[in-house]
Amino acid sequence: MSNATIIAVDAMGGDFGPSVVVPGAIEAARDKGIALLLVGDQAKVQAELARIPLDGVAYDVVHASEVAGMDEKPSDILRRRKDASIQVACRLVRDGQAHGIVSAGHSGATVACGMFIMGRIPGVDRPALATIMPTEKNPIVLLDVGANVDCKPHHLFQFGLMADAFARDLLSCESPRVGLLSIGEEEGKGNTQVKEAYELFKLAQNGINFVGNVEGRDIFSGEVDVVVCDGFVGNVALKLSEGLSTSLGRVLKRELLSGLLPKIGTLLAKSAFRRFAQFVDYAEYGGAPLLGLQGIAFVCHGKSNSKAVRSAVKLAATFVEKKTNERLIKAISANEELTRYGKAIK
Amino acid sequence: MSNATIIAVDAMGGDFGPSVVVPGAIEAARDKGIALLLVGDQAKVQAELARIPLDGVAYDVVHASEVAGMDEKPSDILRRRKDASIQVACRLVRDGQAHGIVSAGHSGATVACGMFIMGRIPGVDRPALATIMPTEKNPIVLLDVGANVDCKPHHLFQFGLMADAFARDLLSCESPRVGLLSIGEEEGKGNTQVKEAYELFKLAQNGINFVGNVEGRDIFSGEVDVVVCDGFVGNVALKLSEGLSTSLGRVLKRELLSGLLPKIGTLLAKSAFRRFAQFVDYAEYGGAPLLGLQGIAFVCHGKSNSKAVRSAVKLAATFVEKKTNERLIKAISANEELTRYGKAIK
């Protein structure tokens, strides 16, 4: 496995555990020549492996005797569950045995274990959870979507630098347009946090293409590539988008099927909803990258199916191969003084 | 005009000024027996009045020589534009000549003039802008959607008390379910501001039906009647909803029309989109009530058509007639200690 990208996958995570994580990860490994470390209960993981073809896949099972419970506090998991699969996976990265992790388990635990076991990149105060959202045009990166609920302006600034580095590789785009989520496009609009972050972005070094404030209505029009906000606002935005899409979908389906021509309505609805579904299909990208760690980390939705796990493992490997973290480290260090300035003014 | 409800309408406000405001207000007055004071440039208002039937409508024109510019700061409008139509309208309420105002003009100016000319209700620190949003079930009240971008926990608490009073009359509902917008349903989830506001809501007097935290995805499912958040989050949520609905609508329309049966697709789409459009039709309720003032105030969208103005004027009159502000005053005074406690802990 020496030259391959090695991804440690938390095999126990998610609502469906090894039954979807193991096949999804194996498929990704086969598709892309990734070397896998499947971390979890040896017997359960082996039982799933026995069900599927494994030819041509480089994998190993790393036993972990515990699983992080969904109702446990991240700090308790970190302190007390030393043999939880997520902890073991993070230690593999810390010890140089893997390049990245993917987990569909307790996302708070992944953030905590990633931060304290894998460690942060110097100059990053808070790792941020980024989500990749489809829009009418290109997909965009929205962050933070929940890792940090109380943020200072310089945290938002760091989020922007990190997302810029990721968006370049994700969207294969030379100069992603980075916008700050606010409540008016003009400079000077927003709350105190956003207004101060704006000042930092204006001064940013290393060629970040800061396009100023963007409003809620601009997220889905695809006019920017990166949207920066704090984890409270981002999480509300993400869940509101999911909820509204689902509600609108239900309303429309009902209307189409109750129309004059219900059978044709069904046919048309089916095709139309295929595109619509992409707006809410988390499986498309599979997971949310957790940026700012020493190594690549991907958080998948608890409801992930094997397609989502496969996408996330492949995307994690892409970021390893494109050395996205090296780009991120450069962006942060080029702006070291500014993030210090940010701290000084708060 | 002695016994009628009197609404002062800023005839100059909005992108289309008197040409839509005057006919919309006159129609509302005729529908509901409201007495109107049309505030603005006498000549321009009279010119619009000359175009429409006025039989059976009680109205008067109050001259105002200035108009608040959309690019002016609210504080400048308040200080320097003493004869702006929005200032004159607010003074009519202050002086007891009208019960409420409706404006489609500069919303920041309406907030500023409402607050400093009409005055706040004792115990209300910050007036809040509420929006009435359609959901799959009943419409809900979301506030604040932009009047206050930096809020303390006790401000959120006051918003909840105010919205509760309004929702009772708006939704004709005995005990509206009031939720706090957060990023997890369990108590203890959210940022510092929300967690502290939660404590205040738990202790609330006067029979508020606080149902705890709600997430972004719960807004449109109609499981609550009132959703409380700060003005930054609320404005992002409102604009994101508008943007996403519009984007999804465009995607679906394109898919339906490019299907196998484009003509039937067009037909079906037309009927389906009628319902869909209700999700984004601000004209349905016409405007956003600005709560916490001595008098009723409604802020309309700048793009308002005459239907929206008519709806807003009628709804403003409804709140006057139902004495909603008296209910609001009671709720605030019953919780006086708690809002003081809120101030003490921040």
XYZ file of C-alpha atoms in Angstrom:
692
model
C 0.000 0.000 0.000
C 3.105 2.226 0.005
C 2.387 4.655 -2.840
C -1.383 4.623 -2.757
C -3.523 7.167 -0.981
C -4.629 5.615 2.289
C -8.039 6.494 3.715
C -9.102 5.300 7.170
C -12.845 4.739 7.167
C -14.878 4.653 10.378
C -16.725 1.450 9.494
C -19.076 1.684 12.478
C -20.440 5.184 11.791
C -23.816 6.170 10.421
C -27.340 4.937 10.897
C -26.621 1.727 8.981
C -23.027 1.068 10.147
C -20.816 -1.489 8.376
C -23.652 -2.688 6.124
C -23.436 0.461 3.992
C -20.015 1.858 4.959
C -18.018 -1.259 4.057
C -19.455 -1.804 0.547
C -19.359 1.937 -0.209
C -15.719 2.246 0.839
C -14.692 -0.915 -1.061
C -16.328 0.394 -4.241
C -14.487 3.697 -3.900
C -11.200 1.865 -3.365
C -11.764 -0.223 -6.476
C -12.858 2.787 -8.597
C -9.877 4.910 -7.725
C -7.121 2.579 -6.513
C -7.358 3.872 -2.955
C -5.869 1.820 -0.108
C -8.438 1.384 2.660
C -8.166 0.927 6.380
C -11.558 -0.206 7.644
C -11.734 0.708 11.326
C -14.231 -1.018 13.583
C -15.401 -4.228 15.152
C -13.300 -6.902 13.394
C -16.038 -9.541 13.316
C -18.734 -7.185 12.023
C -16.506 -5.672 9.370
C -15.334 -9.108 8.212
C -18.943 -10.279 8.015
C -19.737 -7.428 5.606
C -16.560 -8.037 3.601
C -17.593 -11.660 3.174
C -20.702 -10.540 1.286
C -19.014 -8.542 -1.451
C -16.379 -9.031 -4.169
C -12.963 -7.809 -3.035
C -10.810 -8.593 -6.057
C -8.227 -5.946 -6.843
C -8.943 -3.897 -3.707
C -6.171 -3.027 -1.253
C -7.684 -2.974 2.232
C -6.987 -3.892 5.794
C -9.192 -4.077 8.868
C -8.095 -2.223 11.997
C -9.955 -3.424 15.053
C -11.658 -0.903 17.357
C -13.642 -2.302 20.254
C -15.943 0.685 20.876
C -18.375 2.881 18.965
C -19.154 6.545 19.728
C -22.799 6.756 20.795
C -24.963 9.357 19.049
C -26.224 10.625 22.411
C -22.783 11.038 23.965
C -21.063 14.394 24.290
C -18.082 14.839 21.933
C -15.881 15.737 24.905
C -16.888 12.519 26.696
C -16.189 10.436 23.598
C -12.779 12.059 23.298
C -11.944 11.547 26.972
C -13.479 8.154 27.714
C -13.826 6.183 24.491
C -10.177 5.658 23.655
C -10.977 2.645 21.508
C -13.909 4.136 19.630
C -13.588 3.606 15.857
C -13.440 7.360 15.205
C -10.557 7.802 17.687
C -8.654 4.863 16.230
C -9.145 6.236 12.705
C -7.864 9.687 13.715
C -4.807 8.121 15.398
C -3.975 6.326 12.141
C -3.685 9.731 10.457
C -1.750 11.237 13.371
C 0.712 8.336 13.253
C 1.247 8.626 9.507
C -0.525 5.365 8.651
C -3.344 7.051 6.730
C -3.765 10.324 4.827
C -7.336 10.984 5.766
C -10.509 9.780 7.466
C -14.140 9.418 6.454
C -16.913 8.974 9.030
C -20.700 8.924 8.907
C -20.833 8.739 12.690
C -21.406 11.396 15.367
C -20.240 14.547 13.598
C -19.434 16.386 16.839
C -17.164 13.490 17.811
C -15.433 13.619 14.431
C -14.806 17.347 14.876
C -13.490 16.845 18.425
C -11.317 13.818 17.603
C -10.062 15.402 14.392
C -9.111 18.577 16.242
C -7.449 16.970 19.247
C -6.000 13.770 17.773
C -5.122 14.658 14.168
C -4.419 18.241 15.236
C -4.974 21.591 13.573
C -2.861 23.254 10.911
C -0.774 26.016 12.505
C -2.634 29.332 12.291
C -6.060 27.684 12.141
C -7.996 28.385 15.327
C -11.097 26.406 14.444
C -11.551 23.636 11.898
C -14.637 24.350 9.798
C -17.179 22.035 8.254
C -17.751 22.849 4.595
C -20.656 21.597 2.551
C -20.773 21.287 -1.191
C -24.113 22.531 -2.474
C -25.568 22.228 -5.933
C -26.817 25.444 -7.535
C -28.315 26.351 -10.887
C -24.779 26.598 -12.259
C -21.734 25.097 -10.553
C -21.682 23.526 -7.117
C -20.533 25.916 -4.400
C -18.779 25.535 -1.053
C -20.682 26.858 1.982
C -18.916 26.970 5.341
C -18.979 26.740 8.316
C -22.128 24.606 8.558
C -21.953 23.691 12.204
C -18.514 23.083 13.685
C -18.323 26.546 15.303
C -21.412 28.296 16.574
C -19.806 31.318 18.218
C -17.275 32.830 15.845
C -15.022 35.873 15.843
C -14.346 37.836 12.638
C -10.890 36.289 12.188
C -12.449 32.830 12.308
C -14.620 33.763 9.324
C -11.515 35.055 7.598
C -9.707 31.746 8.182
C -12.763 29.854 6.888
C -12.577 31.852 3.685
C -8.885 31.117 3.169
C -9.426 27.409 3.781
C -12.459 27.144 1.517
C -10.614 28.995 -1.231
C -7.882 26.330 -1.191
C -10.445 23.521 -1.298
C -12.627 25.110 -3.951
C -9.660 25.415 -6.318
C -9.271 21.636 -6.312
C -12.924 20.743 -5.963
C -14.208 22.993 -8.719
C -10.987 22.921 -10.767
C -11.148 26.658 -10.753
C -8.146 29.012 -10.739
C -9.684 31.787 -8.741
C -12.865 30.902 -6.859
C -15.114 33.854 -6.088
C -15.319 34.076 -2.285
C -18.324 35.863 -0.775
C -19.230 36.703 2.797
C -22.825 35.869 3.732
C -24.553 39.050 4.881
C -27.819 40.933 4.672
C -26.954 43.459 2.010
C -24.412 43.548 -0.767
C -22.789 46.860 0.053
C -19.746 47.057 2.290
C -20.856 48.034 5.784
C -23.969 45.839 5.732
C -24.257 43.012 8.241
C -23.679 42.411 11.906
C -20.534 43.423 13.772
C -18.877 40.055 13.160
C -19.386 40.217 9.397
C -18.427 43.866 9.073
C -15.096 43.207 10.782
C -14.461 40.040 8.778
C -15.046 42.099 5.625
C -12.115 44.325 6.586
C -9.828 41.314 6.955
C -10.870 39.850 3.593
C -10.170 43.159 1.880
C -6.576 42.981 3.095
C -6.055 39.274 2.334
C -2.831 38.172 0.666
C -2.126 35.151 -1.559
C -4.563 36.037 -4.322
C -7.926 35.272 -2.738
C -10.697 36.550 -5.007
C -12.927 38.210 -2.414
C -16.095 39.491 -4.087
C -17.659 41.107 -1.009
C -20.970 40.405 0.668
C -23.498 38.004 -0.766
C -27.107 37.648 0.350
C -29.126 34.538 1.095
C -30.716 34.751 -2.334
C -27.309 34.603 -4.047
C -26.340 31.187 -2.659
C -28.308 29.181 -5.199
C -27.865 31.410 -8.200
C -24.266 30.244 -8.565
C -22.757 33.748 -8.787
C -20.047 32.877 -6.244
C -18.012 29.730 -5.591
C -17.478 30.001 -1.828
C -19.907 31.392 0.748
C -18.473 32.100 4.206
C -20.567 32.323 7.372
C -20.447 31.203 10.989
C -21.502 27.685 11.932
C -24.831 28.749 13.392
C -25.961 30.677 10.326
C -24.539 28.020 7.979
C -26.283 25.181 9.738
C -29.598 27.048 9.690
C -29.087 27.789 5.980
C -28.253 24.179 5.159
C -31.183 22.677 7.025
C -33.574 25.350 5.793
C -32.542 24.521 2.216
C -33.176 20.832 2.804
C -36.529 21.516 4.441
C -37.730 23.996 1.846
C -36.711 21.765 -1.084
C -38.553 18.856 0.461
C -41.665 20.926 1.168
C -41.725 22.470 -2.292
C -41.174 19.051 -3.827
C -44.156 17.649 -1.937
C -46.384 20.583 -2.915
C -45.470 20.296 -6.583
C -45.793 16.545 -6.752
C -49.246 16.770 -5.224
C -50.273 19.423 -7.730
C -48.875 17.569 -10.734
C -50.544 14.327 -9.728
C -53.900 15.920 -8.983
C -54.029 17.763 -12.307
C -56.186 17.011 -15.316
C -53.820 14.351 -16.593
C -52.509 12.517 -13.555
C -50.767 9.748 -15.488
C -48.864 12.103 -17.727
C -48.280 14.253 -14.674
C -46.595 11.283 -13.020
C -44.349 10.742 -16.024
C -43.374 14.377 -16.290
C -42.926 14.719 -12.568
C -40.559 11.788 -12.567
C -38.216 13.347 -15.074
C -38.448 16.826 -13.597
C -37.835 15.577 -10.096
C -34.666 13.835 -11.130
C -33.020 17.249 -11.542
C -34.834 18.638 -8.525
C -33.506 15.784 -6.400
C -29.947 16.808 -7.146
C -30.601 19.895 -5.062
C -31.177 17.758 -2.005
C -29.074 14.716 -2.801
C -26.321 14.674 -0.216
C -25.035 11.464 -1.819
C -23.788 13.444 -4.826
C -20.691 14.599 -2.971
C -21.115 12.221 -0.089
C -19.888 14.316 2.727
C -18.704 17.568 4.162
C -14.956 18.210 4.306
C -13.710 19.278 7.734
C -11.064 21.863 6.896
C -8.022 22.953 8.851
C -6.817 19.595 10.176
C -3.468 17.844 9.755
C -4.877 15.424 7.229
C -8.070 15.194 5.239
C -11.338 14.516 7.074
C -14.809 13.969 5.669
C -18.019 13.974 7.681
C -20.897 12.073 6.075
C -24.582 12.396 6.864
C -25.767 9.802 9.399
C -28.343 8.639 6.839
C -25.645 8.008 4.227
C -26.151 5.160 1.804
C -23.253 3.302 0.227
C -23.232 5.679 -2.754
C -22.637 8.614 -0.375
C -19.823 6.787 1.417
C -18.239 5.893 -1.913
C -18.385 9.537 -3.087
C -16.908 10.799 0.183
C -14.003 8.314 0.180
C -13.175 9.181 -3.421
C -13.364 12.912 -2.777
C -11.174 12.581 0.336
C -8.580 10.779 -1.781
C -8.774 13.518 -4.429
C -7.913 16.176 -1.870
C -5.006 14.050 -0.621
C -3.698 13.575 -4.144
C -4.075 17.211 -5.113
C -2.198 18.185 -1.930
C -4.986 20.588 -1.047
C -3.782 20.903 2.519
C -0.414 22.213 1.330
C -2.211 24.953 -0.551
C -4.276 25.679 2.553
C -1.173 25.892 4.744
C 0.364 28.390 2.314
C -2.777 30.545 2.283
C -2.931 30.639 6.063
C 0.758 31.392 6.516
C 0.674 34.127 3.856
C -2.007 35.813 5.951
C -0.529 35.155 9.364
C -0.337 38.786 10.365
C -3.909 39.445 9.337
C -5.286 36.606 11.409
C -3.200 37.903 14.307
C -4.579 41.385 13.619
C -8.014 39.826 13.646
C -7.349 38.413 17.080
C -5.935 41.693 18.292
C -9.037 43.687 17.355
C -11.403 41.249 19.072
C -63.660 59.400 10.058
C -64.191 59.327 13.831
C -64.948 55.651 14.505
C -63.125 54.075 11.618
C -59.634 52.656 11.787
C -57.286 55.233 10.330
C -54.183 54.098 8.439
C -51.561 56.576 7.272
C -50.035 55.331 4.033
C -46.647 56.529 2.783
C -47.849 57.202 -0.740
C -44.349 57.922 -2.069
C -42.708 54.663 -0.957
C -41.709 51.689 -3.085
C -40.212 51.254 -6.510
C -43.421 52.403 -8.206
C -44.499 55.115 -5.732
C -48.016 56.601 -5.870
C -48.936 54.689 -9.046
C -49.292 51.426 -7.132
C -49.571 52.637 -3.529
C -52.559 54.926 -4.079
C -54.810 52.416 -5.937
C -53.808 49.593 -3.560
C -54.609 51.648 -0.475
C -57.902 52.918 -1.909
C -59.012 49.352 -2.700
C -58.187 48.251 0.859
C -60.117 51.188 2.265
C -63.155 50.314 0.166
C -62.962 46.573 0.991
C -62.770 47.070 4.707
C -64.178 50.524 5.486
C -60.759 51.844 6.529
C -60.178 55.598 6.693
C -57.037 56.524 4.776
C -54.514 59.286 5.114
C -52.429 59.342 1.950
C -49.130 61.019 2.822
C -46.961 62.448 0.064
C -46.616 64.989 -2.675
C -50.108 66.483 -2.966
C -49.995 66.928 -6.735
C -48.705 63.444 -7.463
C -51.137 61.774 -5.103
C -54.064 63.743 -6.518
C -53.007 62.783 -10.040
C -53.234 59.094 -9.112
C -56.546 59.614 -7.297
C -57.960 61.203 -10.440
C -57.457 57.939 -12.327
C -59.480 55.655 -10.064
C -63.011 55.398 -8.667
C -63.258 56.843 -5.169
C -66.931 56.354 -4.368
C -67.591 55.268 -0.798
C -63.969 55.649 0.303
C -63.025 57.851 3.254
C -59.645 59.371 2.516
C -57.619 62.507 2.894
C -54.302 63.623 1.449
C -51.616 64.905 3.816
C -48.912 66.797 2.007
C -45.254 65.902 2.542
C -42.697 67.764 0.464
C -39.817 65.227 0.685
C -39.183 61.559 -0.013
C -36.630 59.362 1.800
C -33.993 58.311 -0.742
C -33.184 54.603 -0.945
C -29.466 55.352 -0.709
C -29.726 57.590 2.353
C -28.845 56.382 5.830
C -31.844 55.898 8.123
C -30.248 58.166 10.727
C -29.797 60.927 8.139
C -33.388 60.590 6.975
C -34.530 60.859 10.581
C -32.368 63.874 11.318
C -32.537 65.852 8.080
C -35.683 64.927 6.199
C -38.281 66.312 8.558
C -40.871 66.554 5.800
C -40.236 63.106 4.277
C -43.501 61.207 3.747
C -42.447 58.445 6.159
C -41.724 61.000 8.930
C -45.022 62.790 8.369
C -46.889 59.451 8.453
C -45.225 58.453 11.741
C -46.071 61.833 13.277
C -49.741 61.304 12.405
C -49.679 58.174 14.577
C -47.719 59.896 17.347
C -50.230 62.752 17.385
C -53.211 60.413 17.552
C -54.469 61.207 14.049
C -53.854 57.678 12.739
C -53.706 54.202 14.252
C -50.989 52.820 12.049
C -48.718 53.286 9.057
C -47.927 51.301 5.925
C -44.833 52.008 3.819
C -43.156 50.324 0.861
C -40.284 52.783 1.087
C -36.802 52.521 2.630
C -37.338 49.893 5.321
C -34.454 51.097 7.478
C -36.028 54.557 7.483
C -39.389 53.101 8.508
C -37.730 51.256 11.404
C -35.851 54.392 12.496
C -38.821 56.765 12.142
C -41.177 54.244 13.749
C -38.853 53.815 16.692
C -38.027 57.468 17.304
C -41.238 59.214 16.198
C -44.016 56.740 17.022
C -41.977 55.434 19.960
C -41.532 51.988 21.466
C -43.846 50.172 23.819
C -42.399 50.305 27.367
C -40.267 47.243 28.005
C -39.475 46.722 24.319
C -35.801 47.450 23.636
C -35.854 46.805 19.923
C -38.807 46.763 17.531
C -38.657 43.635 15.378
C -39.642 43.046 11.783
C -41.815 39.961 11.439
C -42.564 38.220 8.196
C -45.514 35.997 7.480
C -44.360 32.939 5.560
C -46.447 30.291 3.855
C -45.705 26.689 4.754
C -47.169 23.333 3.782
C -49.777 23.840 6.504
C -50.551 27.219 8.072
C -48.636 30.407 7.517
C -46.064 31.105 10.215
C -44.500 34.214 11.700
C -40.708 34.473 11.435
C -38.917 37.302 13.241
C -36.682 39.293 13.380
C -35.946 39.453 9.646
C -33.641 42.398 9.621
C -34.413 45.226 12.030
C -31.745 44.103 14.547
C -28.545 42.444 13.438
C -26.734 42.249 16.774
C -29.093 40.880 19.403
C -28.842 39.905 23.058
C -30.753 36.913 24.437
C -33.394 39.135 26.066
C -34.078 40.737 22.697
C -34.926 37.316 21.271
C -37.168 36.751 24.277
C -38.994 40.015 23.635
C -39.370 39.095 19.952
C -41.057 35.870 20.992
C -43.511 37.615 23.303
C -44.399 40.137 20.616
C -44.811 37.566 17.863
C -46.988 35.443 20.134
C -49.399 38.358 20.540
C -49.504 38.967 16.800
C -49.800 35.322 15.819
C -52.882 34.934 18.013
C -54.708 37.514 15.923
C -53.115 36.723 12.595
C -53.651 32.980 12.720
C -56.772 33.147 14.903
C -55.042 30.691 17.162
C -55.432 30.467 20.935
C -51.969 29.301 21.751
C -49.408 29.685 18.977
C -46.449 27.295 19.209
C -43.365 29.473 19.622
C -40.003 27.976 18.621
C -36.476 29.307 18.855
C -34.410 28.862 15.683
C -31.342 26.806 16.493
C -29.122 24.043 15.152
C -30.475 21.114 17.122
C -33.779 20.421 18.791
C -32.488 19.508 22.235
C -32.120 22.113 24.953
C -28.503 23.209 25.123
C -28.017 23.228 21.330
C -27.183 26.490 19.611
C -24.911 29.459 20.081
C -24.534 31.355 23.359
C -27.244 33.865 22.429
C -29.816 31.154 21.712
C -28.943 29.022 24.729
C -29.482 31.975 27.060
C -32.691 33.017 25.309
C -33.944 29.444 25.791
C -33.624 29.896 29.561
C -35.726 33.054 29.448
C -38.454 31.419 27.341
C -38.662 28.519 29.770
C -39.495 30.950 32.565
C -41.933 33.073 30.533
C -45.209 34.126 32.108
C -48.569 34.973 30.511
C -49.132 31.588 28.868
C -46.687 31.621 25.987
C -46.560 28.160 24.408
C -42.793 27.765 24.054
C -42.009 24.513 22.243
C -38.216 24.760 22.416
C -35.686 24.827 19.628
C -36.624 24.359 16.006
C -34.217 23.736 13.137
C -34.028 25.306 9.695
C -35.825 22.310 8.223
C -38.812 22.807 10.556
C -39.695 26.281 9.304
C -41.584 25.118 6.237
C -43.136 21.974 7.641
C -45.610 24.061 9.626
C -44.963 22.342 12.971
C -44.667 25.674 14.772
C -46.498 28.991 14.432
C -43.761 31.425 15.440
C -40.027 31.114 14.750
C -37.741 33.474 16.697
C -34.225 34.433 15.589
C -32.009 37.480 15.376
C -32.314 39.873 12.453
C -29.151 38.661 10.733
C -30.145 35.002 10.747
C -33.756 35.838 9.893
C -32.820 38.013 6.955
C -30.473 35.346 5.589
C -33.235 32.736 6.039
C -35.834 34.902 4.300
C -33.661 35.769 1.317
C -32.321 32.224 1.029
C -35.907 30.957 0.888
C -36.767 33.418 -1.866
C -33.620 32.549 -3.810
C -33.971 28.797 -3.464
C -37.660 28.818 -4.423
C -36.878 30.861 -7.494
C -33.961 28.627 -8.495
C -35.908 25.416 -7.954
C -38.825 26.864 -9.877
C -36.585 27.677 -12.815
C -34.989 24.203 -12.779
C -38.352 22.464 -12.689
C -39.942 24.621 -15.321
C -37.042 23.962 -17.657
C -37.310 20.215 -17.043
C -41.074 20.118 -17.504
C -40.919 22.082 -20.728
C -38.051 20.088 -22.178
C -39.729 16.734 -21.506
C -41.305 14.370 -24.010
C -44.570 16.281 -24.040
C -43.662 19.952 -23.802
C -47.184 21.261 -24.473
C -48.762 19.147 -21.777
C -45.787 19.978 -19.611
C -46.620 23.650 -20.008
C -50.217 23.059 -19.012
C -49.334 21.007 -15.984
C -46.554 23.328 -14.960
C -48.958 26.245 -15.030
C -51.310 24.687 -12.526
C -48.540 23.283 -10.336
C -46.712 26.565 -10.234
C -49.771 28.387 -9.047
C -49.375 26.679 -5.663
C -45.618 26.905 -5.817
C -45.845 30.635 -6.366
C -47.684 31.059 -3.070
C -44.426 30.141 -1.380
C -42.741 33.166 -2.819
C -45.655 35.555 -3.236
C -44.979 38.399 -0.858
C -48.214 40.005 -2.091
C -50.237 37.378 -0.222
C -49.801 39.193 3.095
C -48.424 42.333 1.581
C -45.945 43.302 4.200
C -43.990 42.646 7.330
C -45.369 43.964 10.617
C -42.882 45.986 12.629
C -43.652 44.954 16.203
C -43.124 46.811 19.451
C -44.137 50.330 18.396
C -46.789 52.630 19.808
C -49.129 51.966 16.915
C -49.235 49.465 14.091
C -46.577 49.643 11.369
C -46.235 47.597 8.199
C -43.182 47.487 5.974
C -43.872 46.426 2.385
C -41.370 45.121 -0.138
C -39.976 47.827 -2.416
C -41.233 45.859 -5.401
C -44.792 45.786 -4.023
C -47.639 45.872 -6.489
C -51.040 47.315 -5.638
C -52.284 43.909 -4.443
C -49.489 43.804 -1.870
C -50.243 47.329 -0.669
C -53.938 46.481 -0.400
C -53.160 43.354 1.649
C -50.825 45.247 3.966
C -53.277 48.094 4.605
C -56.044 45.614 5.389
C -53.847 43.555 7.672
C -52.647 46.688 9.489
C -56.278 47.622 10.093
C -57.019 44.117 11.379
C -54.326 44.420 14.019
C -55.671 47.828 15.037
C -59.199 46.482 15.318
C -58.179 43.377 17.238
C -56.211 45.567 19.652
C -53.166 43.387 19.146
C -50.862 45.962 20.666
C -52.800 45.826 23.942
C -52.187 42.100 24.091
C -48.523 42.700 23.315
C -48.218 45.293 26.077
C -49.720 42.829 28.557
C -47.316 40.075 27.545
C -44.308 42.334 27.894
C -45.384 43.732 31.243
C -46.188 40.267 32.626
C -42.575 39.343 31.865
C -40.978 42.580 32.963
C -38.689 40.966 35.520
C -37.506 38.343 33.073
C -36.525 40.870 30.450
C -34.705 42.783 33.205
C -33.048 39.508 34.263
C -32.074 39.031 30.672
C -30.400 42.409 30.660
C -28.690 41.697 33.962
C -27.073 38.496 32.743
C -25.674 40.082 29.580
